[in-house]
Amino acid sequence: MNDKKCVLEPQHWDSEKNAREDGFLKLQYYAPIGDGYSVALAGADGSIDWWCVPDPDSPAYFDHLLVGDKDQWRGPGGRFLIRPQGCRYRTVRSYRRDSNILETLFITDTGKAKLTEGLNISVGQQLPWSELVRRIEGVEGEIKFEILLTWGNRFNNSHSWKEENKNTDFWHLDGLISIIAKTDGLIFMKSEDNLVQATCTPGIFRATDVMIGGKICLVAGYGDVGKGCCESLKGQGA
């Protein structure tokens, strides 16, 4: 019996040589991240284009994988994009050893930064909410990142809306509540019913030694579960 573990070679991607066509990325440049119940597909360019939550057969929360940029009926589709702003970049990515944590190194002419992402689980069991965590940290030099978060409309059957609160904002989509927990290094440029735009420059700051510190978090859950999770994350430095 062969008990050797499968080791995948790092994947290389270039924003010019492997650019999207009409908003579509080739399937070979997607990597799955999951929590044992749901799976998200993360593109090599920094965009999560597919996520059905909270279950694998739930309607797509992010659906840019099927929609692209030019589908007038369904709109641009839901996605969570993090990429260097206004420049050519390359990425090298692989899974952290013996885990489903995906690590992507962004390389530009001005610096390097690492994106670490995954769907969180508790010790040996699923969390009572769905928690997608993406963390950017500077490695060398400086890179300014643009961040775009849009919600899908579930094939034009539902539309997201924003609920403003004195502590944090909530985004509702077809019974699902989304909450964004972030570090101070991330600056919101626009925050609307179906779209969030932000920027950050991770070369300026470093992650702290607190596990959750330095992370940009998207937490999706039902009712007060998601709200309580967000407060917990913020209390831990997110």
Short mmCIF file of N, CA, C and O in Angstrom, two decimals, residues 20-140:
data_model
loop_
_atom_site.label_atom_id
_atom_site.label_comp_id
_atom_site.label_asym_id
_atom_site.label_seq_id
_atom_site.Cartn_x
_atom_site.Cartn_y
_atom_site.Cartn_z
N ARG A 20 -8.24 37.05 -18.37
CA ARG A 20 -9.62 36.59 -18.58
C ARG A 20 -10.13 37.03 -19.96
O ARG A 20 -9.69 38.04 -20.50
N GLU A 21 -11.08 36.29 -20.48
CA GLU A 21 -11.76 36.64 -21.72
C GLU A 21 -13.24 36.84 -21.41
O GLU A 21 -13.92 35.91 -20.97
N ASP A 22 -13.73 38.08 -21.62
CA ASP A 22 -15.11 38.46 -21.29
C ASP A 22 -15.44 38.16 -19.83
O ASP A 22 -16.59 37.86 -19.48
N GLY A 23 -14.44 38.25 -18.98
CA GLY A 23 -14.66 38.02 -17.55
C GLY A 23 -14.51 36.59 -17.11
O GLY A 23 -14.62 36.30 -15.91
N PHE A 24 -14.23 35.68 -18.04
CA PHE A 24 -14.12 34.26 -17.70
C PHE A 24 -12.66 33.84 -17.57
O PHE A 24 -11.84 34.15 -18.41
N LEU A 25 -12.38 33.13 -16.49
CA LEU A 25 -11.06 32.57 -16.25
C LEU A 25 -11.08 31.09 -16.61
O LEU A 25 -12.07 30.40 -16.34
N LYS A 26 -10.02 30.59 -17.22
CA LYS A 26 -9.98 29.18 -17.56
C LYS A 26 -10.09 28.32 -16.30
O LYS A 26 -9.51 28.65 -15.26
N LEU A 27 -10.80 27.23 -16.40
CA LEU A 27 -11.07 26.39 -15.24
C LEU A 27 -9.80 25.87 -14.58
O LEU A 27 -9.77 25.63 -13.36
N GLN A 28 -8.74 25.70 -15.35
CA GLN A 28 -7.50 25.17 -14.79
C GLN A 28 -6.88 26.12 -13.78
O GLN A 28 -6.01 25.73 -12.99
N TYR A 29 -7.33 27.39 -13.75
CA TYR A 29 -6.78 28.38 -12.83
C TYR A 29 -7.66 28.60 -11.60
O TYR A 29 -7.53 29.62 -10.92
N TYR A 30 -8.55 27.66 -11.31
CA TYR A 30 -9.34 27.71 -10.08
C TYR A 30 -8.83 26.65 -9.11
O TYR A 30 -8.41 25.57 -9.51
N ALA A 31 -8.89 26.99 -7.83
CA ALA A 31 -8.52 26.05 -6.76
C ALA A 31 -9.66 26.02 -5.74
O ALA A 31 -10.17 27.07 -5.35
N PRO A 32 -10.06 24.83 -5.28
CA PRO A 32 -11.15 24.75 -4.31
C PRO A 32 -10.65 24.97 -2.88
O PRO A 32 -9.56 24.54 -2.51
N ILE A 33 -11.47 25.64 -2.09
CA ILE A 33 -11.26 25.72 -0.65
C ILE A 33 -12.59 25.35 0.00
O ILE A 33 -13.65 25.71 -0.51
N GLY A 34 -12.56 24.60 1.08
CA GLY A 34 -13.81 24.13 1.67
C GLY A 34 -13.71 23.91 3.16
O GLY A 34 -12.63 23.95 3.76
N ASP A 35 -14.88 23.68 3.77
CA ASP A 35 -14.95 23.42 5.21
C ASP A 35 -15.59 22.06 5.50
O ASP A 35 -15.98 21.77 6.62
N GLY A 36 -15.69 21.22 4.47
CA GLY A 36 -16.31 19.91 4.64
C GLY A 36 -17.78 19.91 4.29
O GLY A 36 -18.38 18.84 4.16
N TYR A 37 -18.36 21.09 4.10
CA TYR A 37 -19.78 21.19 3.76
C TYR A 37 -20.01 22.02 2.51
O TYR A 37 -20.83 21.68 1.66
N SER A 38 -19.32 23.12 2.38
CA SER A 38 -19.43 23.94 1.18
C SER A 38 -18.04 24.14 0.58
O SER A 38 -17.02 23.96 1.25
N VAL A 39 -18.02 24.49 -0.70
CA VAL A 39 -16.75 24.67 -1.43
C VAL A 39 -16.80 25.97 -2.21
O VAL A 39 -17.79 26.26 -2.88
N ALA A 40 -15.74 26.76 -2.11
CA ALA A 40 -15.59 27.97 -2.90
C ALA A 40 -14.46 27.75 -3.91
O ALA A 40 -13.51 27.01 -3.63
N LEU A 41 -14.58 28.38 -5.06
CA LEU A 41 -13.55 28.28 -6.09
C LEU A 41 -12.81 29.61 -6.20
O LEU A 41 -13.41 30.64 -6.53
N ALA A 42 -11.51 29.57 -5.90
CA ALA A 42 -10.67 30.76 -5.90
C ALA A 42 -9.82 30.80 -7.15
O ALA A 42 -9.06 29.86 -7.43
N GLY A 43 -9.94 31.89 -7.91
CA GLY A 43 -9.16 32.04 -9.13
C GLY A 43 -7.73 32.47 -8.84
O GLY A 43 -7.44 33.09 -7.82
N ALA A 44 -6.84 32.14 -9.77
CA ALA A 44 -5.42 32.48 -9.59
C ALA A 44 -5.18 33.98 -9.64
O ALA A 44 -4.11 34.45 -9.26
N ASP A 45 -6.16 34.75 -10.12
CA ASP A 45 -6.01 36.20 -10.17
C ASP A 45 -6.51 36.89 -8.91
O ASP A 45 -6.53 38.11 -8.82
N GLY A 46 -6.95 36.11 -7.91
CA GLY A 46 -7.39 36.69 -6.64
C GLY A 46 -8.88 36.83 -6.49
O GLY A 46 -9.35 37.44 -5.52
N SER A 47 -9.66 36.25 -7.40
CA SER A 47 -11.11 36.38 -7.36
C SER A 47 -11.78 35.06 -6.99
O SER A 47 -11.54 34.04 -7.64
N ILE A 48 -12.60 35.07 -5.95
CA ILE A 48 -13.45 33.91 -5.65
C ILE A 48 -14.73 34.08 -6.46
O ILE A 48 -15.51 35.01 -6.23
N ASP A 49 -14.94 33.22 -7.42
CA ASP A 49 -16.03 33.37 -8.40
C ASP A 49 -17.18 32.41 -8.17
O ASP A 49 -18.19 32.50 -8.87
N TRP A 50 -17.04 31.49 -7.22
CA TRP A 50 -18.12 30.51 -7.00
C TRP A 50 -18.14 30.09 -5.54
O TRP A 50 -17.11 29.73 -4.97
N TRP A 51 -19.33 30.17 -4.95
CA TRP A 51 -19.51 29.68 -3.57
C TRP A 51 -20.99 29.48 -3.32
O TRP A 51 -21.78 30.42 -3.38
N CYS A 52 -21.38 28.25 -3.08
CA CYS A 52 -22.74 27.92 -2.67
C CYS A 52 -22.73 27.75 -1.15
O CYS A 52 -21.97 26.93 -0.63
N VAL A 53 -23.55 28.50 -0.46
CA VAL A 53 -23.50 28.53 0.99
C VAL A 53 -24.91 28.65 1.55
O VAL A 53 -25.76 29.30 0.96
N PRO A 54 -25.22 27.95 2.65
CA PRO A 54 -24.31 27.22 3.54
C PRO A 54 -24.06 25.77 3.13
O PRO A 54 -23.23 25.10 3.74
N ASP A 55 -24.78 25.26 2.13
CA ASP A 55 -24.63 23.87 1.71
C ASP A 55 -24.21 23.80 0.25
O ASP A 55 -24.40 24.75 -0.51
N PRO A 56 -23.65 22.67 -0.18
CA PRO A 56 -23.20 22.54 -1.57
C PRO A 56 -24.32 22.70 -2.59
O PRO A 56 -24.07 23.12 -3.72
N ASP A 57 -25.58 22.35 -2.20
CA ASP A 57 -26.70 22.46 -3.13
C ASP A 57 -27.50 23.74 -2.92
O ASP A 57 -28.59 23.90 -3.48
N SER A 58 -26.99 24.68 -2.10
CA SER A 58 -27.65 25.97 -1.93
C SER A 58 -27.46 26.80 -3.20
O SER A 58 -26.51 26.59 -3.96
N PRO A 59 -28.36 27.76 -3.44
CA PRO A 59 -28.15 28.66 -4.59
C PRO A 59 -26.82 29.37 -4.47
O PRO A 59 -26.33 29.64 -3.36
N ALA A 60 -26.20 29.68 -5.59
CA ALA A 60 -24.86 30.28 -5.59
C ALA A 60 -24.87 31.66 -4.96
O ALA A 60 -25.68 32.52 -5.31
N TYR A 61 -23.97 31.85 -4.02
CA TYR A 61 -23.79 33.14 -3.36
C TYR A 61 -22.87 34.01 -4.21
O TYR A 61 -23.11 35.19 -4.42
N PHE A 62 -21.77 33.42 -4.69
CA PHE A 62 -20.92 34.02 -5.71
C PHE A 62 -21.09 33.19 -6.97
O PHE A 62 -20.94 31.97 -6.94
N ASP A 63 -21.38 33.84 -8.10
CA ASP A 63 -21.68 33.09 -9.33
C ASP A 63 -21.01 33.68 -10.57
O ASP A 63 -21.42 33.42 -11.69
N HIS A 64 -19.95 34.46 -10.37
CA HIS A 64 -19.25 35.06 -11.51
C HIS A 64 -18.68 33.99 -12.44
O HIS A 64 -18.47 34.25 -13.62
N LEU A 65 -18.44 32.82 -11.93
CA LEU A 65 -17.92 31.71 -12.73
C LEU A 65 -18.80 31.44 -13.94
O LEU A 65 -18.32 31.10 -15.03
N LEU A 66 -20.12 31.57 -13.78
CA LEU A 66 -21.07 31.28 -14.86
C LEU A 66 -21.47 32.52 -15.65
O LEU A 66 -21.96 32.41 -16.77
N VAL A 67 -21.27 33.69 -15.06
CA VAL A 67 -21.84 34.90 -15.63
C VAL A 67 -20.83 35.71 -16.44
O VAL A 67 -21.13 36.23 -17.51
N GLY A 68 -19.61 35.85 -15.91
CA GLY A 68 -18.63 36.69 -16.60
C GLY A 68 -19.01 38.15 -16.48
O GLY A 68 -19.71 38.57 -15.57
N ASP A 69 -18.56 38.96 -17.44
CA ASP A 69 -18.78 40.41 -17.38
C ASP A 69 -19.93 40.91 -18.24
O ASP A 69 -20.39 42.03 -18.05
N LYS A 70 -20.39 40.11 -19.19
CA LYS A 70 -21.28 40.67 -20.21
C LYS A 70 -22.67 40.04 -20.25
O LYS A 70 -23.37 40.15 -21.24
N ASP A 71 -23.08 39.37 -19.20
CA ASP A 71 -24.41 38.79 -19.16
C ASP A 71 -25.39 39.87 -18.69
O ASP A 71 -25.48 40.19 -17.52
N GLN A 72 -26.13 40.46 -19.63
CA GLN A 72 -27.01 41.57 -19.32
C GLN A 72 -28.21 41.16 -18.48
O GLN A 72 -28.78 41.95 -17.74
N TRP A 73 -28.62 39.90 -18.58
CA TRP A 73 -29.81 39.45 -17.86
C TRP A 73 -29.49 39.20 -16.40
O TRP A 73 -30.21 39.61 -15.50
N ARG A 74 -28.35 38.58 -16.14
CA ARG A 74 -28.02 38.23 -14.77
C ARG A 74 -27.05 39.20 -14.11
O ARG A 74 -26.74 39.08 -12.94
N GLY A 75 -26.56 40.19 -14.86
CA GLY A 75 -25.63 41.14 -14.27
C GLY A 75 -24.22 40.56 -14.20
O GLY A 75 -23.94 39.48 -14.72
N PRO A 76 -23.31 41.27 -13.53
CA PRO A 76 -21.90 40.84 -13.51
C PRO A 76 -21.62 39.65 -12.60
O PRO A 76 -20.54 39.10 -12.63
N GLY A 77 -22.59 39.24 -11.80
CA GLY A 77 -22.38 38.07 -10.94
C GLY A 77 -21.67 38.41 -9.64
O GLY A 77 -20.98 39.41 -9.52
N GLY A 78 -21.85 37.54 -8.65
CA GLY A 78 -21.22 37.76 -7.36
C GLY A 78 -19.79 37.25 -7.36
O GLY A 78 -19.48 36.21 -7.93
N ARG A 79 -18.91 37.98 -6.69
CA ARG A 79 -17.51 37.59 -6.60
C ARG A 79 -16.85 38.33 -5.44
O ARG A 79 -17.37 39.32 -4.94
N PHE A 80 -15.68 37.84 -5.04
CA PHE A 80 -14.87 38.50 -4.01
C PHE A 80 -13.47 38.60 -4.57
O PHE A 80 -12.71 37.63 -4.57
N LEU A 81 -13.12 39.77 -5.08
CA LEU A 81 -11.87 39.99 -5.80
C LEU A 81 -10.87 40.76 -4.95
O LEU A 81 -11.19 41.79 -4.38
N ILE A 82 -9.64 40.24 -4.87
CA ILE A 82 -8.52 40.94 -4.25
C ILE A 82 -7.34 40.85 -5.21
O ILE A 82 -6.89 39.74 -5.52
N ARG A 83 -6.84 41.99 -5.70
CA ARG A 83 -5.74 41.97 -6.66
C ARG A 83 -4.97 43.28 -6.59
O ARG A 83 -5.50 44.32 -6.15
N PRO A 84 -3.70 43.28 -7.04
CA PRO A 84 -2.94 44.53 -7.13
C PRO A 84 -3.65 45.52 -8.06
O PRO A 84 -4.21 45.14 -9.08
N GLN A 85 -3.60 46.78 -7.68
CA GLN A 85 -4.35 47.79 -8.41
C GLN A 85 -3.55 48.41 -9.55
O GLN A 85 -2.44 48.90 -9.38
N GLY A 86 -4.13 48.35 -10.76
CA GLY A 86 -3.62 49.08 -11.91
C GLY A 86 -2.25 48.69 -12.40
O GLY A 86 -1.51 49.54 -12.92
N CYS A 87 -1.86 47.42 -12.28
CA CYS A 87 -0.54 47.02 -12.77
C CYS A 87 -0.55 45.54 -13.15
O CYS A 87 -1.42 44.78 -12.75
N ARG A 88 0.46 45.17 -13.92
CA ARG A 88 0.64 43.77 -14.24
C ARG A 88 1.14 43.04 -12.99
O ARG A 88 1.93 43.59 -12.22
N TYR A 89 0.68 41.82 -12.81
CA TYR A 89 1.14 41.04 -11.67
C TYR A 89 1.17 39.57 -12.00
O TYR A 89 0.51 39.10 -12.93
N ARG A 90 1.97 38.86 -11.24
CA ARG A 90 2.05 37.40 -11.36
C ARG A 90 1.68 36.78 -10.02
O ARG A 90 1.81 37.41 -8.98
N THR A 91 1.20 35.56 -10.08
CA THR A 91 0.90 34.85 -8.83
C THR A 91 1.53 33.46 -8.86
O THR A 91 1.65 32.84 -9.92
N VAL A 92 1.94 33.02 -7.69
CA VAL A 92 2.42 31.65 -7.49
C VAL A 92 1.66 31.14 -6.28
O VAL A 92 1.71 31.76 -5.21
N ARG A 93 0.97 30.02 -6.42
CA ARG A 93 0.15 29.58 -5.29
C ARG A 93 0.20 28.08 -5.09
O ARG A 93 0.46 27.30 -6.02
N SER A 94 -0.09 27.69 -3.87
CA SER A 94 -0.13 26.28 -3.50
C SER A 94 -0.87 26.17 -2.18
O SER A 94 -1.11 27.17 -1.48
N TYR A 95 -1.23 24.94 -1.81
CA TYR A 95 -1.88 24.71 -0.53
C TYR A 95 -0.81 24.58 0.56
O TYR A 95 0.26 24.02 0.34
N ARG A 96 -1.15 25.13 1.72
CA ARG A 96 -0.28 24.92 2.87
C ARG A 96 -0.22 23.42 3.16
O ARG A 96 -1.22 22.72 3.07
N ARG A 97 0.93 22.92 3.48
CA ARG A 97 1.14 21.48 3.61
C ARG A 97 0.12 20.84 4.55
O ARG A 97 -0.14 21.33 5.64
N ASP A 98 -0.45 19.72 4.09
CA ASP A 98 -1.41 18.93 4.87
C ASP A 98 -2.62 19.74 5.30
O ASP A 98 -3.14 19.58 6.40
N SER A 99 -3.08 20.62 4.44
CA SER A 99 -4.25 21.43 4.78
C SER A 99 -5.01 21.82 3.51
O SER A 99 -4.54 21.59 2.39
N ASN A 100 -6.17 22.45 3.72
CA ASN A 100 -6.92 23.01 2.60
C ASN A 100 -6.81 24.53 2.59
O ASN A 100 -7.65 25.22 2.01
N ILE A 101 -5.76 25.07 3.21
CA ILE A 101 -5.50 26.50 3.23
C ILE A 101 -4.70 26.87 1.99
O ILE A 101 -3.64 26.30 1.72
N LEU A 102 -5.22 27.81 1.22
CA LEU A 102 -4.60 28.21 -0.03
C LEU A 102 -3.75 29.46 0.18
O LEU A 102 -4.21 30.44 0.77
N GLU A 103 -2.51 29.42 -0.31
CA GLU A 103 -1.61 30.56 -0.18
C GLU A 103 -1.19 31.02 -1.58
O GLU A 103 -0.71 30.24 -2.39
N THR A 104 -1.37 32.32 -1.82
CA THR A 104 -1.04 32.91 -3.13
C THR A 104 -0.06 34.05 -2.94
O THR A 104 -0.32 34.98 -2.16
N LEU A 105 1.06 33.98 -3.63
CA LEU A 105 2.05 35.05 -3.59
C LEU A 105 1.83 35.96 -4.80
O LEU A 105 1.91 35.51 -5.94
N PHE A 106 1.52 37.24 -4.56
CA PHE A 106 1.39 38.24 -5.62
C PHE A 106 2.74 38.91 -5.83
O PHE A 106 3.38 39.33 -4.85
N ILE A 107 3.15 39.04 -7.09
CA ILE A 107 4.45 39.62 -7.42
C ILE A 107 4.24 40.74 -8.43
O ILE A 107 3.65 40.54 -9.50
N THR A 108 4.69 41.95 -8.10
CA THR A 108 4.65 43.08 -9.02
C THR A 108 6.04 43.71 -9.08
O THR A 108 6.97 43.26 -8.41
N ASP A 109 6.18 44.77 -9.86
CA ASP A 109 7.47 45.47 -9.96
C ASP A 109 7.81 46.21 -8.67
O ASP A 109 8.98 46.57 -8.46
N THR A 110 6.82 46.43 -7.81
CA THR A 110 7.06 47.23 -6.60
C THR A 110 7.14 46.38 -5.33
O THR A 110 7.50 46.91 -4.27
N GLY A 111 6.78 45.11 -5.41
CA GLY A 111 6.84 44.31 -4.19
C GLY A 111 6.17 42.96 -4.30
O GLY A 111 5.76 42.52 -5.38
N LYS A 112 6.05 42.30 -3.15
CA LYS A 112 5.41 41.00 -3.05
C LYS A 112 4.48 41.00 -1.84
O LYS A 112 4.77 41.63 -0.82
N ALA A 113 3.37 40.28 -1.96
CA ALA A 113 2.43 40.14 -0.85
C ALA A 113 1.80 38.77 -0.92
O ALA A 113 1.64 38.19 -2.01
N LYS A 114 1.42 38.24 0.24
CA LYS A 114 0.84 36.90 0.29
C LYS A 114 -0.62 36.96 0.73
O LYS A 114 -0.96 37.61 1.70
N LEU A 115 -1.46 36.27 -0.04
CA LEU A 115 -2.88 36.11 0.29
C LEU A 115 -3.08 34.69 0.81
O LEU A 115 -2.77 33.72 0.12
N THR A 116 -3.60 34.58 2.02
CA THR A 116 -3.93 33.29 2.62
C THR A 116 -5.43 33.22 2.80
O THR A 116 -6.04 34.16 3.33
N GLU A 117 -6.05 32.13 2.36
CA GLU A 117 -7.51 32.07 2.39
C GLU A 117 -8.02 30.66 2.65
O GLU A 117 -7.34 29.67 2.37
N GLY A 118 -9.21 30.60 3.19
CA GLY A 118 -9.83 29.31 3.46
C GLY A 118 -11.20 29.49 4.08
O GLY A 118 -11.60 30.60 4.46
N LEU A 119 -11.94 28.39 4.17
CA LEU A 119 -13.21 28.36 4.88
C LEU A 119 -12.95 27.75 6.25
O LEU A 119 -12.51 26.60 6.35
N ASN A 120 -13.20 28.50 7.29
CA ASN A 120 -12.84 28.09 8.63
C ASN A 120 -13.72 26.98 9.19
O ASN A 120 -14.91 26.91 8.89
N ILE A 121 -13.12 26.13 9.99
CA ILE A 121 -13.85 25.12 10.76
C ILE A 121 -13.36 25.18 12.20
O ILE A 121 -12.29 25.71 12.48
N SER A 122 -14.17 24.65 13.10
CA SER A 122 -13.74 24.54 14.48
C SER A 122 -12.92 23.26 14.62
O SER A 122 -12.65 22.57 13.64
N VAL A 123 -12.52 22.92 15.83
CA VAL A 123 -11.71 21.73 16.04
C VAL A 123 -12.55 20.48 15.77
O VAL A 123 -13.40 20.10 16.58
N GLY A 124 -12.35 19.88 14.61
CA GLY A 124 -13.01 18.63 14.28
C GLY A 124 -14.47 18.74 13.92
O GLY A 124 -15.15 17.72 13.77
N GLN A 125 -15.00 19.96 13.74
CA GLN A 125 -16.42 20.07 13.42
C GLN A 125 -16.70 21.37 12.68
O GLN A 125 -15.89 22.30 12.71
N GLN A 126 -17.87 21.42 12.04
CA GLN A 126 -18.26 22.60 11.30
C GLN A 126 -18.74 23.70 12.25
O GLN A 126 -19.35 23.43 13.29
N LEU A 127 -18.44 24.94 11.89
CA LEU A 127 -18.97 26.07 12.64
C LEU A 127 -20.46 26.20 12.38
O LEU A 127 -20.96 25.75 11.34
N PRO A 128 -21.22 26.84 13.28
CA PRO A 128 -22.66 27.02 13.04
C PRO A 128 -22.96 28.12 12.03
O PRO A 128 -24.10 28.48 11.82
N TRP A 129 -21.94 28.68 11.43
CA TRP A 129 -22.09 29.66 10.36
C TRP A 129 -21.03 29.35 9.31
O TRP A 129 -20.17 28.50 9.50
N SER A 130 -21.09 30.04 8.19
CA SER A 130 -20.08 29.87 7.14
C SER A 130 -19.11 31.04 7.21
O SER A 130 -19.54 32.20 7.23
N GLU A 131 -17.83 30.75 7.26
CA GLU A 131 -16.82 31.78 7.50
C GLU A 131 -15.71 31.69 6.47
O GLU A 131 -14.91 30.77 6.48
N LEU A 132 -15.70 32.65 5.58
CA LEU A 132 -14.66 32.75 4.55
C LEU A 132 -13.65 33.80 5.00
O LEU A 132 -14.01 34.95 5.24
N VAL A 133 -12.41 33.40 5.14
CA VAL A 133 -11.37 34.31 5.63
C VAL A 133 -10.30 34.49 4.56
O VAL A 133 -9.80 33.51 4.00
N ARG A 134 -9.94 35.74 4.29
CA ARG A 134 -8.87 36.06 3.35
C ARG A 134 -7.94 37.05 4.03
O ARG A 134 -8.37 38.10 4.50
N ARG A 135 -6.67 36.74 4.07
CA ARG A 135 -5.69 37.57 4.76
C ARG A 135 -4.59 37.99 3.80
O ARG A 135 -4.01 37.16 3.10
N ILE A 136 -4.29 39.29 3.76
CA ILE A 136 -3.21 39.81 2.93
C ILE A 136 -2.10 40.31 3.85
O ILE A 136 -2.37 41.05 4.80
N GLU A 137 -0.87 39.92 3.58
CA GLU A 137 0.25 40.43 4.36
C GLU A 137 1.41 40.78 3.45
O GLU A 137 1.69 40.09 2.46
N GLY A 138 2.07 41.89 3.74
CA GLY A 138 3.21 42.31 2.95
C GLY A 138 4.40 41.40 3.16
O GLY A 138 4.67 40.95 4.27
N VAL A 139 5.11 41.11 2.07
CA VAL A 139 6.31 40.28 2.13
C VAL A 139 7.55 41.09 1.79
O VAL A 139 8.59 40.99 2.45
N GLU A 140 7.43 41.92 0.76
CA GLU A 140 8.58 42.70 0.29
C GLU A 140 8.07 43.93 -0.45
O GLU A 140 7.11 43.85 -1.22
#
